[in-house]
Short mmCIF file of C-alpha atoms in Angstrom, two decimals:
data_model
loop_
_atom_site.label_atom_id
_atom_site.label_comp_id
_atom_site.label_asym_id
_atom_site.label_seq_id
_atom_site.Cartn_x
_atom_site.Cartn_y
_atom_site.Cartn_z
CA UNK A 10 0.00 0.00 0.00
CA UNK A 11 2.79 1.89 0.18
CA UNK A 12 3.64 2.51 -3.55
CA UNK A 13 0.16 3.89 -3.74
CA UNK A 14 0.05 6.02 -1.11
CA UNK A 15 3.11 7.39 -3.00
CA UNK A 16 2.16 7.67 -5.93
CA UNK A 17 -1.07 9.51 -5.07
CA UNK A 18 1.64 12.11 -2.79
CA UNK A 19 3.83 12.52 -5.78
CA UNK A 20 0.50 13.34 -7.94
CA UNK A 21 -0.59 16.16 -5.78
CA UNK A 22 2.84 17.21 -5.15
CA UNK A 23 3.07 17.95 -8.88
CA UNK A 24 0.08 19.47 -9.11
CA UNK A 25 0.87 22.12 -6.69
CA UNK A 26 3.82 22.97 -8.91
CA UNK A 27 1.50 24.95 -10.63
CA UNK A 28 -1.34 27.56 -10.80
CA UNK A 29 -4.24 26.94 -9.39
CA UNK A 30 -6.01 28.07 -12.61
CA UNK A 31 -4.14 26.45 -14.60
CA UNK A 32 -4.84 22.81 -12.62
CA UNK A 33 -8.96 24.03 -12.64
CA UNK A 34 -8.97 24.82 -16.71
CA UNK A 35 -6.71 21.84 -17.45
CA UNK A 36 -9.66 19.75 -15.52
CA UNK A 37 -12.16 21.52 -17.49
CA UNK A 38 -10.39 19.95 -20.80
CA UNK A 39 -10.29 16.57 -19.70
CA UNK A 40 -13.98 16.91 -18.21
CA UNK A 41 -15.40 18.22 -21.65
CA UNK A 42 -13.94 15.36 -22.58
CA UNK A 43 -15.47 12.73 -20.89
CA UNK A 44 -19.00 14.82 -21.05
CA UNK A 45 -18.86 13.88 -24.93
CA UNK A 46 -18.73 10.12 -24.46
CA UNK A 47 -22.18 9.75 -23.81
CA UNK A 48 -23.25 10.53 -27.54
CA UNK A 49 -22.54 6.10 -28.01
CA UNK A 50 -25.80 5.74 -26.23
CA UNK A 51 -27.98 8.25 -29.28
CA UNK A 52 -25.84 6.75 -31.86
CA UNK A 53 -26.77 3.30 -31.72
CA UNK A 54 -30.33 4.07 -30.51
CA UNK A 55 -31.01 5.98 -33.33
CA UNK A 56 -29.80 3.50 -35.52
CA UNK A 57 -31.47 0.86 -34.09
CA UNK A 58 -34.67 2.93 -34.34
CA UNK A 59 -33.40 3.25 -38.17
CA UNK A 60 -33.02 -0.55 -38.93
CA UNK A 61 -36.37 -1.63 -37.55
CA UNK A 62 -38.58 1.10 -39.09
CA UNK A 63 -36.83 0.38 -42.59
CA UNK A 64 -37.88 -3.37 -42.08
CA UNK A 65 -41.37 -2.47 -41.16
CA UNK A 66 -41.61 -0.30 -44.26
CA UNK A 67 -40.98 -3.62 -46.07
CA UNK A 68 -43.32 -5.84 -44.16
CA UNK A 69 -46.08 -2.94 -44.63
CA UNK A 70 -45.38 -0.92 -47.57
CA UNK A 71 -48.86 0.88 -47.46
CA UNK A 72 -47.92 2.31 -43.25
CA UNK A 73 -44.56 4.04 -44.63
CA UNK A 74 -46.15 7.39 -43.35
CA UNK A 75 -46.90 6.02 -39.85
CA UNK A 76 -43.87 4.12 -39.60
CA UNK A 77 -41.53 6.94 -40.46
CA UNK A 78 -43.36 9.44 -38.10
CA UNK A 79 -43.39 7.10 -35.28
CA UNK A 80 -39.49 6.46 -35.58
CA UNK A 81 -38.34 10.08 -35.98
CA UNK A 82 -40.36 11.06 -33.08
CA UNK A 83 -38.91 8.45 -30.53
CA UNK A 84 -35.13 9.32 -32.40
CA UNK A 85 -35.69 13.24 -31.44
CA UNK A 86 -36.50 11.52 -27.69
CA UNK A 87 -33.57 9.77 -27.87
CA UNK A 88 -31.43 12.59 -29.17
CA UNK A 89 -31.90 14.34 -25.68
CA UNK A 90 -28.80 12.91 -23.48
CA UNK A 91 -26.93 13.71 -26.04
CA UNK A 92 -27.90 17.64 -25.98
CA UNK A 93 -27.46 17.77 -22.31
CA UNK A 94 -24.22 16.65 -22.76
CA UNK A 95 -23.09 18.95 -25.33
CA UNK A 96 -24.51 21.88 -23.70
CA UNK A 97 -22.52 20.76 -20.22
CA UNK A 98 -19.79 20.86 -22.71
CA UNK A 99 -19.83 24.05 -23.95
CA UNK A 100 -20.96 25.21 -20.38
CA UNK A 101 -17.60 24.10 -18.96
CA UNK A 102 -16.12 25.52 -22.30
CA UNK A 103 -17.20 28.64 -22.66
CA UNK A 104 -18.73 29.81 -19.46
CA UNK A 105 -17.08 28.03 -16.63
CA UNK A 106 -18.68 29.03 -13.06
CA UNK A 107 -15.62 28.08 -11.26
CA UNK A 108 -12.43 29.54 -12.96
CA UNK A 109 -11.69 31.93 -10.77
CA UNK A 110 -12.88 29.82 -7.51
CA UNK A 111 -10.64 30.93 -5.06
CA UNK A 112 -11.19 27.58 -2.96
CA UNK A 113 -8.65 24.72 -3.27
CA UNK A 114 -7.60 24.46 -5.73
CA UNK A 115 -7.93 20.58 -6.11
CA UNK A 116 -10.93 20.29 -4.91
CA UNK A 117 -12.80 22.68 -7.57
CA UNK A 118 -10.44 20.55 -10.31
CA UNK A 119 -12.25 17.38 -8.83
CA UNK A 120 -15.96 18.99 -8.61
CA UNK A 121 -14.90 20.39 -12.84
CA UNK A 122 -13.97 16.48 -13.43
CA UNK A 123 -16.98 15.44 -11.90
CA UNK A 124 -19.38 17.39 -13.91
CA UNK A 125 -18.04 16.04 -17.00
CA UNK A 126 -17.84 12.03 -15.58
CA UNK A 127 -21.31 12.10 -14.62
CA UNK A 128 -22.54 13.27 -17.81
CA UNK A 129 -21.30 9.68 -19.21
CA UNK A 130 -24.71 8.60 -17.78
CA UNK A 131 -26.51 9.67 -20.87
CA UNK A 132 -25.42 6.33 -22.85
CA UNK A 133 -28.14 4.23 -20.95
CA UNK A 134 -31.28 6.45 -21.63
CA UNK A 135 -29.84 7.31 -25.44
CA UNK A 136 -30.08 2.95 -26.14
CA UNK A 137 -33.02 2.58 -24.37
CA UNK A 138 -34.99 5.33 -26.11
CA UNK A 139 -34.02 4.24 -29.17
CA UNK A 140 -34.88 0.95 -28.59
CA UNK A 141 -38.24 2.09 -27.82
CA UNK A 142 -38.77 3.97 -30.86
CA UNK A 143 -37.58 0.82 -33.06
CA UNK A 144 -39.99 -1.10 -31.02
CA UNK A 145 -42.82 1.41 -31.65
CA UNK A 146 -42.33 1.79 -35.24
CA UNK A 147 -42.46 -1.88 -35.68
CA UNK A 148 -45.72 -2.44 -34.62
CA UNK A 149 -47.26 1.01 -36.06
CA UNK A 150 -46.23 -0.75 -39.26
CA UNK A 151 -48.30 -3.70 -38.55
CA UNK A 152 -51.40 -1.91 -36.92
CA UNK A 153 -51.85 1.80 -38.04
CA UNK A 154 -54.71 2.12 -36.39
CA UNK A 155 -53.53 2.16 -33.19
CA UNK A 156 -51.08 4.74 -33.96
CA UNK A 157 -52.06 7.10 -31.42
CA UNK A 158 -52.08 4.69 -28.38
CA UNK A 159 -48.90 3.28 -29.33
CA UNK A 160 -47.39 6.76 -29.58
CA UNK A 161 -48.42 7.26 -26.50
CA UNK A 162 -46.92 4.60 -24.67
CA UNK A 163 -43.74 4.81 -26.08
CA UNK A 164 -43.34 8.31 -25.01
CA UNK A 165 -44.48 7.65 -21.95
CA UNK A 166 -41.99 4.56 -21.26
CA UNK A 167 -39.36 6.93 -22.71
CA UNK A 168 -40.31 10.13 -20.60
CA UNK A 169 -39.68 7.27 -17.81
CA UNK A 170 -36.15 6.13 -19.16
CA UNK A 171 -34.76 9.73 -19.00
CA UNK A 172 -35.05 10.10 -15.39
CA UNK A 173 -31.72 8.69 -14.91
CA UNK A 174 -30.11 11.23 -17.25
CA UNK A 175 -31.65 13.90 -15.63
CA UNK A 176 -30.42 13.07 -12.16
CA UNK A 177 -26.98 13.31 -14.13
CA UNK A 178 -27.57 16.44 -15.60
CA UNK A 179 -28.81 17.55 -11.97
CA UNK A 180 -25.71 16.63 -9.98
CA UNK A 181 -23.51 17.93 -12.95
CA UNK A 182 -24.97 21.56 -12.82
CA UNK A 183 -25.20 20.87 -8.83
CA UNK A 184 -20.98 20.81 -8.86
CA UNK A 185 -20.49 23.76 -11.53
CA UNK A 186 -22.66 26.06 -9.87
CA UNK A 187 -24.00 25.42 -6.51
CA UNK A 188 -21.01 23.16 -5.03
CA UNK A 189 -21.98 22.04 -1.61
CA UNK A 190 -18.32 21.45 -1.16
CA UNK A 191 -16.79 24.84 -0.71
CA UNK A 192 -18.48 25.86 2.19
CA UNK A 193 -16.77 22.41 4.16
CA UNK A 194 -13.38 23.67 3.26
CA UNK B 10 -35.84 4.93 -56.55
CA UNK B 11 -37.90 8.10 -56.58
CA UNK B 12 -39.45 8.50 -53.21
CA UNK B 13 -35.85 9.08 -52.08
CA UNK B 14 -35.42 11.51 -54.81
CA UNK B 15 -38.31 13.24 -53.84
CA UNK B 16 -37.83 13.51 -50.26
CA UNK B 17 -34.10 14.71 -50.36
CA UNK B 18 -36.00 17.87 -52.89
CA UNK B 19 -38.18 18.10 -50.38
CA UNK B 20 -35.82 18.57 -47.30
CA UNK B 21 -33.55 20.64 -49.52
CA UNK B 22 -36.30 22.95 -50.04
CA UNK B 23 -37.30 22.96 -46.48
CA UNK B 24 -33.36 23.68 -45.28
CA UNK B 25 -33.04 26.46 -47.57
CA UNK B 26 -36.12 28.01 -46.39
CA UNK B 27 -35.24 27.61 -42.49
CA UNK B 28 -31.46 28.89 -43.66
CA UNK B 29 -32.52 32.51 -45.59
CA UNK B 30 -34.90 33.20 -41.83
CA UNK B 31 -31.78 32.15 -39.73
CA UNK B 32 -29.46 33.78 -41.89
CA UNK B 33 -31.74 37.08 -41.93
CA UNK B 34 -31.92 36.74 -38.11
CA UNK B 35 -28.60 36.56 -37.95
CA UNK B 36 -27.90 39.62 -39.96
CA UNK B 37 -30.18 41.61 -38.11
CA UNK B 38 -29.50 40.39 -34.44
CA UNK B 39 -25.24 39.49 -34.83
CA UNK B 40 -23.03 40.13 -37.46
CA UNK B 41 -21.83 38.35 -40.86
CA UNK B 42 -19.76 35.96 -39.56
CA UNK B 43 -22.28 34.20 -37.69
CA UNK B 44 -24.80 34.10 -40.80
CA UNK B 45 -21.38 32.99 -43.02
CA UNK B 46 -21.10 29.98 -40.14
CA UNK B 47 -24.97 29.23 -40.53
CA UNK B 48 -24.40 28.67 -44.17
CA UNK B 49 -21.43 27.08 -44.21
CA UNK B 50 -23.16 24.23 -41.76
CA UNK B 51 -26.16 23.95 -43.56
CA UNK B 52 -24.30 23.32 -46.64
CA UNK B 53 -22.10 20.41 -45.20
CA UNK B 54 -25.24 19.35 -43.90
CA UNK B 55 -26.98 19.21 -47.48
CA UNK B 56 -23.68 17.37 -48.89
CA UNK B 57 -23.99 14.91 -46.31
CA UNK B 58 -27.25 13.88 -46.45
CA UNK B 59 -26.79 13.43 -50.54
CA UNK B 60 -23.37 11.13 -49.56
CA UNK B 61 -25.42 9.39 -47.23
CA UNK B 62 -28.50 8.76 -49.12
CA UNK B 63 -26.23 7.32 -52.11
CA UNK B 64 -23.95 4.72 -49.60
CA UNK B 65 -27.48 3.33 -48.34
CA UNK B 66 -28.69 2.76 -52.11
CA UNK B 67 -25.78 0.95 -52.38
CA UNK B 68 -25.67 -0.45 -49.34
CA UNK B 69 -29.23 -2.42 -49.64
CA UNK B 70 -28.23 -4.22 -52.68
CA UNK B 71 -25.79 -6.22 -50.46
CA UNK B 72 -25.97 -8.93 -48.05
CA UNK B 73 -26.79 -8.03 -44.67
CA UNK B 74 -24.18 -7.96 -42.66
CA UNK B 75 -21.38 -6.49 -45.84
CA UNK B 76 -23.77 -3.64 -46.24
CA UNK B 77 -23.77 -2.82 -42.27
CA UNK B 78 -19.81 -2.76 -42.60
CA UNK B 79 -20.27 -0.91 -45.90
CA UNK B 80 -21.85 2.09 -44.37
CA UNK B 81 -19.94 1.89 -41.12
CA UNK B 82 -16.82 2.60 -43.81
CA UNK B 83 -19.15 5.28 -45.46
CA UNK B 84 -19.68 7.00 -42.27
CA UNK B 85 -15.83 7.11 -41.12
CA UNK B 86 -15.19 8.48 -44.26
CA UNK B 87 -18.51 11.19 -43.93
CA UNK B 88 -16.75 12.19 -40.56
CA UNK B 89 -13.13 12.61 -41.78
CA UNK B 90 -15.11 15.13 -44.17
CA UNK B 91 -16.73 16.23 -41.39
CA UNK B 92 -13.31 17.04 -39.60
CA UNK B 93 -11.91 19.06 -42.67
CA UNK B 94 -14.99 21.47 -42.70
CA UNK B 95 -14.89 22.03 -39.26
CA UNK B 96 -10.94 22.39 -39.13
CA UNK B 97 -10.91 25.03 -41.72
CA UNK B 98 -14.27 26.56 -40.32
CA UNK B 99 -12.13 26.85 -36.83
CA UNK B 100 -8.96 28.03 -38.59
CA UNK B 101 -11.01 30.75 -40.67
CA UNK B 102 -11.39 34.01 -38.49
CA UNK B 103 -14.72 35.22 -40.90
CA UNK B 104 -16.73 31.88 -39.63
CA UNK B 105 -18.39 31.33 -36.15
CA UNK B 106 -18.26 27.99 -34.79
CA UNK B 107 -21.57 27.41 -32.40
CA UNK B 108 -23.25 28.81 -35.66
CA UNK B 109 -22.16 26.25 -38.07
CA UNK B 110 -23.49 23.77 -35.37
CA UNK B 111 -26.69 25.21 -35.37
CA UNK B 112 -26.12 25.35 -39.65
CA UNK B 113 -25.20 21.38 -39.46
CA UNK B 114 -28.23 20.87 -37.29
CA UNK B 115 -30.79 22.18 -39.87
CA UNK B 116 -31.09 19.39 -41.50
CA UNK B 117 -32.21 17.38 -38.52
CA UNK B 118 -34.83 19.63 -38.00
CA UNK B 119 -35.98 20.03 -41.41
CA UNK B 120 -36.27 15.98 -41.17
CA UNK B 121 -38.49 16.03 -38.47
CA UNK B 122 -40.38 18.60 -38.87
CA UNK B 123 -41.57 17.85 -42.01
CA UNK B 124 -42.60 14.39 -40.80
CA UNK B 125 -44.13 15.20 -37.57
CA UNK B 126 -46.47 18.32 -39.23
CA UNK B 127 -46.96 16.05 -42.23
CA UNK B 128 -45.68 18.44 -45.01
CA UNK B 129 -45.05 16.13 -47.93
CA UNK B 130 -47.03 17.44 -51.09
CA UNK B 131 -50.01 15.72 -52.24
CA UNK B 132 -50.35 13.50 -55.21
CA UNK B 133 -52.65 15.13 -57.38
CA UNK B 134 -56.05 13.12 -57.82
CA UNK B 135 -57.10 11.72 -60.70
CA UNK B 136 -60.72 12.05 -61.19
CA UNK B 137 -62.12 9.23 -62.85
CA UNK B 138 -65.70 9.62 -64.62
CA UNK B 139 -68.07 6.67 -63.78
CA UNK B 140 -69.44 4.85 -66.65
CA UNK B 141 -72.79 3.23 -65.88
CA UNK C 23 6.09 21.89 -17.07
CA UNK C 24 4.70 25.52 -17.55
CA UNK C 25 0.92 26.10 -17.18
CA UNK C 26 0.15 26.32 -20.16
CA UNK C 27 1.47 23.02 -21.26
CA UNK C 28 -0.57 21.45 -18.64
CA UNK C 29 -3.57 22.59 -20.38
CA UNK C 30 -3.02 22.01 -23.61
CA UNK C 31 -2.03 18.52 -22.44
CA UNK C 32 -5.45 18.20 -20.64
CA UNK C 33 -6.93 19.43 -23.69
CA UNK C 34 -5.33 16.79 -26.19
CA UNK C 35 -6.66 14.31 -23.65
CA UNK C 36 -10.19 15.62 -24.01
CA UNK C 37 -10.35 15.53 -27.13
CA UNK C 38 -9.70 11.70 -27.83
CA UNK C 39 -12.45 11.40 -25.10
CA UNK C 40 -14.94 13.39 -26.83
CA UNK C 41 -14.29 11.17 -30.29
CA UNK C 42 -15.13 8.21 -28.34
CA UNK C 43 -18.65 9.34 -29.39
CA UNK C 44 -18.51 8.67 -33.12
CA UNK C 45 -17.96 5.09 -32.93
CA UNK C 46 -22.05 4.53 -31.41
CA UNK C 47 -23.02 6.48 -34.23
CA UNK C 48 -21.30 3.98 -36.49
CA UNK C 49 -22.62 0.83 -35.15
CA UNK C 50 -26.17 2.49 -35.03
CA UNK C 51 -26.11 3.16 -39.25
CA UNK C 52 -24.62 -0.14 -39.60
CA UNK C 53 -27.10 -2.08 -38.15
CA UNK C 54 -29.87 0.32 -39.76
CA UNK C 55 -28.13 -0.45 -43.00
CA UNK C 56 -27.58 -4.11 -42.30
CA UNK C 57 -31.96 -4.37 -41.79
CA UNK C 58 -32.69 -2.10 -44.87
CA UNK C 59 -30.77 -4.73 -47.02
CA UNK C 60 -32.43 -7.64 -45.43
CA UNK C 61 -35.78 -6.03 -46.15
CA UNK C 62 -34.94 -5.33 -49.61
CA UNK C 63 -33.80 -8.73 -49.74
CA UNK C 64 -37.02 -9.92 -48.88
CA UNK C 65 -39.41 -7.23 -50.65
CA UNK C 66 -37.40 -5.71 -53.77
CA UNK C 67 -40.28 -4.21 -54.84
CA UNK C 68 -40.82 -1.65 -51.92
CA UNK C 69 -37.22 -0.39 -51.82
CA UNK C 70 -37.82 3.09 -52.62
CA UNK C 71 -39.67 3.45 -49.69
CA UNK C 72 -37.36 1.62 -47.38
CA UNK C 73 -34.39 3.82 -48.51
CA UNK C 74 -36.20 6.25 -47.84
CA UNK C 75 -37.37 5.57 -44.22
CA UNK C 76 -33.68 4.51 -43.42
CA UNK C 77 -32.19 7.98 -45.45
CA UNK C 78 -34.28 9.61 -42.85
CA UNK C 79 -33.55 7.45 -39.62
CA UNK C 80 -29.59 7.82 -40.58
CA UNK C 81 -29.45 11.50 -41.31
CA UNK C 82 -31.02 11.70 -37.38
CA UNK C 83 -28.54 8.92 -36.09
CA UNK C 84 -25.66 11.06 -37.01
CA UNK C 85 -25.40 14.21 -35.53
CA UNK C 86 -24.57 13.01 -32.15
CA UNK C 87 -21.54 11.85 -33.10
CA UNK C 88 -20.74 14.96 -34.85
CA UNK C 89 -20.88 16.82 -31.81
CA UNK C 90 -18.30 15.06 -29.53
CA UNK C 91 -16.08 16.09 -32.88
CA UNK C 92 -16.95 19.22 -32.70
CA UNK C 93 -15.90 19.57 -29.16
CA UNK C 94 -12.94 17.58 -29.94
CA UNK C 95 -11.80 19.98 -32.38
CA UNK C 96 -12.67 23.10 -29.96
CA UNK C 97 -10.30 21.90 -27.80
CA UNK C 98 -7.75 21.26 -30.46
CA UNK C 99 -8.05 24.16 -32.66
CA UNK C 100 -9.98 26.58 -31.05
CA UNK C 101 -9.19 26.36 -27.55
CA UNK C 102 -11.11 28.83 -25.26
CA UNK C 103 -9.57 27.74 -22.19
CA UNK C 104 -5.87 29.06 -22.96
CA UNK C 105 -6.94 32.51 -23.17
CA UNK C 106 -9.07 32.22 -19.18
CA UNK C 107 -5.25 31.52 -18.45
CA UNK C 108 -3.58 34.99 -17.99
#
């Protein structure tokens, strides 16, 4: 245990070698960073969603119209994570709350990087929506009729799905601009 | 195939519409370079969409699984394109970067709007005279 | 190290994290293109209309990749955080 405990020293000992804004923006970077990674989860939900209304169109040529309305409106569902990451990106870009923080320095650095890690949450809701709109599109193709009710649902069951990238989105914007953690310092 | 043909007129038309309001907003409300970034992204955008509605028609002629590695290829090579407009729209002083995101997203929203209002023209009707 | 090098270093590493993003976008239009050529397969005669629907579901399925390369090349390129430094 050693080593580690030495390694983790030597870390922070080379991090004080410099500013403290410089240690904050160079945080910022790497947390923009990792912010970005959730746009996986909208990518392959999408294109799920894409695949299964293309092979409902074929199994019901005459539904096209339903089929294509029902899967762009569950891909702009699933598009969402991947906003809220983008504009937590640009946030820490372009308007960063806690530059000039003149707390610890390491601890605003960690609260910067922890913004951008928890924004990594938004893969999960981006598949899952996207799964749901594939689903839903599927079976509009087979029973137009019950376009409206099966709209419905899926929204629903997606509305549901999100939570979990809101609570992300909450925490992130609770550590850029209302950090709890100052005041203990 | 002509429905494809049709609907990539239609969404051209409908970006260049939403483009000359954003571009007029932006004239009025900002300055040039963010209407030059609007264009620029829209543009890209429009390019795009044409090189990815041609790798698809290829791609369906295929087997199943070459054509998903097919456009997987296509796409990598859609977003090294992607990189070189953005690069040079970075590099260029005249061209505003969050406004050739908004540009690139026009399409998107073209896309769905169209489908969720239900704006495709309609066929014109034949009428038929009933012989009795 | 000088300061600045720190952040541009932190900034190089952010931006291969924010590419990371491009690859779901990829396996998304692959398996969208992968169904549209088993439908076709099946029903040659409808394929207009299943390019079509796919054209569509792509053309959504791409952008958020785009934007993790966007950010990417903010950070490269363009990089706000350099001039917050003096």
């Amino acid at each position: 245990m050693d080593e580690i405990g030495n390694i983790i020293i030597f870390l922070f000992d080379w991090l004080d070698g410099f500013s403290p804004r410089a240690v904050i923006l160079a945080a910022t970077a790497i947390s923009a960073g990792f912010a970005m990674i959730a746009g996986i989860g909208p990518g392959i939900g999408q294109g799920f969603a894409a695949g299964k209304g293309a092979e409902a169109v074929g199994d019901n040529q005459e539904n096209s119209g339903n089929v294509t309305l029902v899967m762009l409106l569950g891909s702009a569902v699933a598009e969402t994570s991947g906003i809220f990451s983008l504009v937590v990106a640009l946030i820490l870009l372009y308007a960063n709350p806690l530059v000039g923080n003149e707390a610890a320095a390491i601890v605003v650095a960690a609260s910067v990087l922890g913004a951008g890690l928890a924004m990594i949450a938004g893969i999960g809701p981006g598949i899952g929506q996207g799964f749901a709109a594939g689903k839903g599109a599927e079976r509009v193709g087979q029973r137009p009729e019950y376009q409206n009710v099966v709209v419905k649902v899926m929204l629903l069951g997606q509305a549901v799905g999100q939570t979990t990238g809101i609570y992300a989105l909450v925490i992130a914007l609770i550590l850029l601009f209302a950090n709890p953690l100052f005041a203990l310092l | 195939m002509k429905e494809v043909k049709e609907t990539k007129i239609l969404v051209l038309k409908g970006v260049a519409l939403l483009n000359i309001v954003l571009i007029l907003l932006m004239l009025i409300f900002f300055d040039l370079r963010s209407a030059y970034g609007i264009f620029i992204g829209s543009l890209i955008g429009v390019i795009n969409f044409h090189l990815l509605s041609l790798s698809l028609q290829k791609a369906v002629k295929l087997e199943p699984t070459k054509a998903g590695f097919y456009a997987f290829i296509q796409y990598i090579i859609r977003y090294i394109l992607w990189f070189l407009v953005f690069y040079i729209a970075l590099k260029r002083p005249d061209v505003n970067i969050l406004t050739t995101i908004v540009g690139m997203l026009s399409v998107k929203v073209v896309i769905l709007v169209i489908n969720v209002f239900n704006l495709y023209p309609l066929k014109r009707k034949f009428s038929r005279k009933e012989v009795s | 190290m000088s300061d600045q090098a720190l952040v541009l270093a932190a900034s190089a590493i952010g931006a291969g994290l924010a590419m990371i993003a491009g690859i779901g976008a990829g396996i998304g239009q692959g398996f969208a293109a992968g169904k549209g050529a088993e439908a076709v397969g099946k029903q040659p005669e409808a394929q207009g209309d299943i390019v079509r629907v796919m054209l569509l579901g792509a053309a959504v399925a791409e952008t958020t990749g785009i934007y993790g390369l966007v950010i990417a090349l903010i950070l490269l390129f363009a990089n706000p955080l350099i001039g917050l430094l003096g």
